[in-house]
Phi, psi and omega in degrees: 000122179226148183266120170224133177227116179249148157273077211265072192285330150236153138352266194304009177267011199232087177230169177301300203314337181287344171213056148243067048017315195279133180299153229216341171274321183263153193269136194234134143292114185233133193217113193271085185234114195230151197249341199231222219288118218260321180341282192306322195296287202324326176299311201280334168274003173274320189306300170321301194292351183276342186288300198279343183209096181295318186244029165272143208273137182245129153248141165169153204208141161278140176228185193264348195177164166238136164258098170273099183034248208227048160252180153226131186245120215235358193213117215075158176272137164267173178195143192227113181259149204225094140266108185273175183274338178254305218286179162249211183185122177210145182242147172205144185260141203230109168270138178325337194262031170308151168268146176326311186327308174262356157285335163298299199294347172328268206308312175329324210259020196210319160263118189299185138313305223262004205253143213219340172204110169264086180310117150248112170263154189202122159282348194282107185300353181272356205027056155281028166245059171266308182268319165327304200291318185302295180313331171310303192290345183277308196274328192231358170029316195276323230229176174261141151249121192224173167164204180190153176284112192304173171247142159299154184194158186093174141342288216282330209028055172269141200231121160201198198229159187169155187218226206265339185235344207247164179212111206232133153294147180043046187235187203189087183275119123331075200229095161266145160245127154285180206144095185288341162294322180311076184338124111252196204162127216242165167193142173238139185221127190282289172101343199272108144290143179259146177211146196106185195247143192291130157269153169242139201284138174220054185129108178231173176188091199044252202266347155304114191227118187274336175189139174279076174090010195045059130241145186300189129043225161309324186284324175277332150346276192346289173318291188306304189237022181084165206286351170267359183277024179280339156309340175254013208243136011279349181308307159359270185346298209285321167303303193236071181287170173258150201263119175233163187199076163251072197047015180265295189228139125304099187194156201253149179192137182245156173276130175271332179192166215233132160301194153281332221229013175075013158274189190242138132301076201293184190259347208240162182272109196252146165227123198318151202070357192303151170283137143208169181209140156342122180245148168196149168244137155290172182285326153304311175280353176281312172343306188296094168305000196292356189283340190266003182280332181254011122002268190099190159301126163217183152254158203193126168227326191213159193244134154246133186242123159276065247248154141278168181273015195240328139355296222270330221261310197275320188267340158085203158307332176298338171328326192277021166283305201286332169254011139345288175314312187280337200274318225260320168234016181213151166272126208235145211209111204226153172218134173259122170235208170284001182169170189215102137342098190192161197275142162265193190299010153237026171064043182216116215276146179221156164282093220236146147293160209351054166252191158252120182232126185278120186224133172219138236224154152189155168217002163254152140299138186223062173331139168203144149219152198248144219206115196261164175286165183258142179312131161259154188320299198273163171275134161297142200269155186251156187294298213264346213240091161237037194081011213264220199278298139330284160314324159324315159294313182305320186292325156333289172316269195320321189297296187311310179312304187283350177308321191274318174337299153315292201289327183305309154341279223248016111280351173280306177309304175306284190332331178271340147274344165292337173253034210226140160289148205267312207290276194297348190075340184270163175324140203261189182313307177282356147264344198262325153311312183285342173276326170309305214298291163342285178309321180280345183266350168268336188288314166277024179252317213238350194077002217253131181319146141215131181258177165234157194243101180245125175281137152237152194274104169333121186045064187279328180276351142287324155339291157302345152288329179276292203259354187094135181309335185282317140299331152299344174278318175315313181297331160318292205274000155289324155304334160307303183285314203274335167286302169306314205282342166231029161265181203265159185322260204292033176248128176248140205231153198206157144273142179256334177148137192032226195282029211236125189226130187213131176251148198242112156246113180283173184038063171202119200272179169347277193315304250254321214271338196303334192284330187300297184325305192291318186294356269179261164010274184297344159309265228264000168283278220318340162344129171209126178274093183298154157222216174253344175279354195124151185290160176232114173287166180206146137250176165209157191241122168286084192277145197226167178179163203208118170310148176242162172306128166066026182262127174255194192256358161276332182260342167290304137338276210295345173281299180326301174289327193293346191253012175250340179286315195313290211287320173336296209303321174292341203153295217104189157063024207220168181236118182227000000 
């Protein structure tokens, strides 16, 4: 794999001479990124590249900034050539307003057995990729996703996408690689913390959000950073964006512009109910390299780093703090754009805000570890960090962090007795509740199955007539203990309420969950309680249910309790 990075600073510099260098044999990558009056480049380097290199695969989007190894190019196109030696490369341009139907078979007909990475650039300002990116990882699990959101750029501040002969608005240039030799290996680094107290989104419409706690907006800016910032807002934003967390992603979203009516216009697709809280990074923690220390050793001959523009907007010259460590041992090929494409910390691809995102490529063994420097006595002085008002924040930030810490501690704890059953230690009725709602709100965003399991302990009040309450409670918390020890990590197991029990399996259809119910079963007939009256046997009877299309979580209850009446009814000791 060898890595070559141009510089186009004019127009008239985007000549054959300039790749006619490039092999003509090899499968070549080219990627293409430009900040300023965007037609005319695009025209004159898609008219080259078809003469001098026809059948190299082109990606390339307008942005906020180039990354050249360890420059930032804020002016002119950059263009980054990939020749591998194996691997291949095939592309398909997707406009964003597709129906699922045709972004699947899109993805079917484009990823191989053999395909190991899907670069996505995207113009689309709406965030469909909301729907897009859950299908890659729902169709491919196996592969990286890494890529970026164009910046509007020019005069005109037009944002699009383009490959060697098209050029698209509200598109999704799609550009996989394949190889069975091929390496990668992705890392995303954020840096970002919430401060403040959680919220609820309580009017929205896609990236338009009218209110907060029911209030706008702008008013909680206010609230938050005093009564002039509405005059700073959307710049505000990129400092203190807001923190969302919804059991999918960890992610960050900024205002692009301000209503008539005090909402916002985010960058990311906001939806009611969504949870958030008010975010800020300091000039140290965006700074902070500990993350490639915990990388480790890979291969690597090349790095693509996917940056937001608002990084680059807060950190200034310092950015090349951050691409230095990378510079030092790889050829690094960077775009600051509008959003970042990238796998999270589950393996799942999202769209994310003022992050970084990493992709590293090898097709030799290339060993690289990243090794951070020891700290120094003195502090390096930073260009934007001069003891002023910025620093002042930063000492904010850290007070405001640990402040929140505590309390946020110590709000988790009362929450967690409010949701913990006393006797058994597991999740009481109203947890078992926030979780059902969580699966259905994940089953409509995403599809993704989920069935419940409702347990009853067969002839429990005789148990407790026989053996006494106190043994009936050991029987409880031995059913408990015996549920946790044989369901699976994501599966949440709750007392539903007296001898009554209930497990939530997410990504688990009918069949799946009937197998789980019976292993479940035969666990608790095999049970044995010693007490001082005599050992205590136990059966239990299972009702099972799997959400349906149009289905609510009441009626889904109510399939569940109607299939645990059966089986009492029939004998008991059964699964229906």
């Amino acid at each position: 794999m060898k890595t070559s990075i141009l510089h186009f600073s004019e127009l008239a510099a985007i000549s054959d001479l300039a790749f006619a260098g490039l092999p003509q044999s090899k499968p070549l990558l080219i990627q293409a990124y430009i900040n300023d009056d965007v037609t005319p480049w695009i025209s004159a380097l898609q008219q080259v590249l078809q003469r001098c290199v026809p059948n190299a695969t082109v990606a390339g989007m307008t942005n906020y900034a180039q990354i050249e190894h360890g420059n930032i190019k804020q002016q002119g196109m950059s263009v980054f050539v990939t020749e591998f030696t194996e691997s291949k490369v095939s592309q398909t341009l997707l406009r964003a307003e597709s129906s699922e139907a045709e972004k699947v078979t899109a993805l079917q007909q484009l990823l191989q057995p053999d395909t190991k990475v899907l670069l996505v650039h995207s113009s689309d300002l709406l965030s469909r990729h909301a729907h897009l990116l859950p299908l890659i990882t729902q169709l491919r699990p196996d592969i990286i996703v890494a890529g970026a959101v164009a910046q509007p750029a020019g005069v005109e501040l037009y944002s699009c996408v383009f490959n060697h002969q098209q050029q698209a608005e509200d598109a999704f240039l799609l550009t996989a690689l394949h190889g069975y030799n091929l390496q990668a290996r992705s890392a995303l680094k954020r840096n970002w913390f919430a401060i403040g107290k959680p919220m609820q989104v309580t009017a929205a419409h896609h990236n338009c959000v009218s209110t907060i706690d029911e209030q706008s907006v702008v008013d909680l800016y206010q609230h938050y950073l005093g009564p002039g910032v509405a005059q700073h807002l959307p710049a505000a934003s990129s400092m203190f964006p807001l923190f969302f967390d919804d059991s999918v992603h960890q992610n960050t979203a900024f205002v692009i512009k301000t209503t008539a009516d005090g909402g916002a216009v985010f960058n990311q697709k906001v939806e009611v109910g969504q949870q958030v809280r008010l975010a800020f990074a300091n000039m140290n923690s965006l700074l902070d390299n500990s993350y490639l220390a915990a990388i480790g050793p890979l291969n690597a001959e090349q790095v693509f780093v996917f940056s937001c523009g608002v990084r680059l907007d807060l950190l200034k010259e310092n950015i090349v703090e951050e691409i230095a460590p990378l510079a030092a041992k790889l050829p690094v090929c960077g775009t600051f754009g509008f959003g970042e494409m990238a796998m999270d910390e589950h393996g799942k691809a999202g769209l994310f805000s003022h992050s970084m995102s990493l992709l590293f490529l090898a097709e030799q063994p290339s060993p690289v570890s990243f090794s951070l420097p020891p700290e120094q006595a003195t502090q390096v002085e930073r260009h934007e960090f001069k003891l002023s008002s910025e620093e002042l924040l930063g000492i904010y930030s850290n007070l405001t962090r640990a402040l929140m810490q505590d309390l946020t501690h110590t709000n988790n704890a009362l929450k967690q007795l409010t949701l913990t059953d006393h006797l058994t230690g597991i999740g009481n009725r109203k947890y078992l509740d926030e979780q059902l709602h969580k699966e259905q709100q994940l089953y409509q965003r995403y599809h993704r199955p989920f069935s419940i399991l409702l347990l009853d302990i067969d002839h429990f009040k005789a148990i407790n007539d026989k053996f006494g309450h106190l043994n009936g409670d050991k029987v409880l918390i031995a059913v408990a203990k015996t549920l946790i020890r044989e369901v699976r990590d994501v599966d949440i197991v709750g007392r539903w309420g007296g001898e009554e029990f209930m497990v939530i399996c997410p990504d688990t259809d009918l069949e799946q969950s009937y197998g789980l119910a019976e292993r479940l079963r035969i666990a608790i007939l095999e049970l044995r309680i010693l007490t001082d009256d005599g050992i205590i046997q136990l059966t239990t009877s299972i009702g099972v249910a799997e959400l349906a299309e149009l289905m609510n979580i009441d009626q889904l209850l109510q399939q569940a309790d109607k299939h645990l009446y059966q089986a009492k009814s029939q004998g008991r000791n059964q699964v229906l």
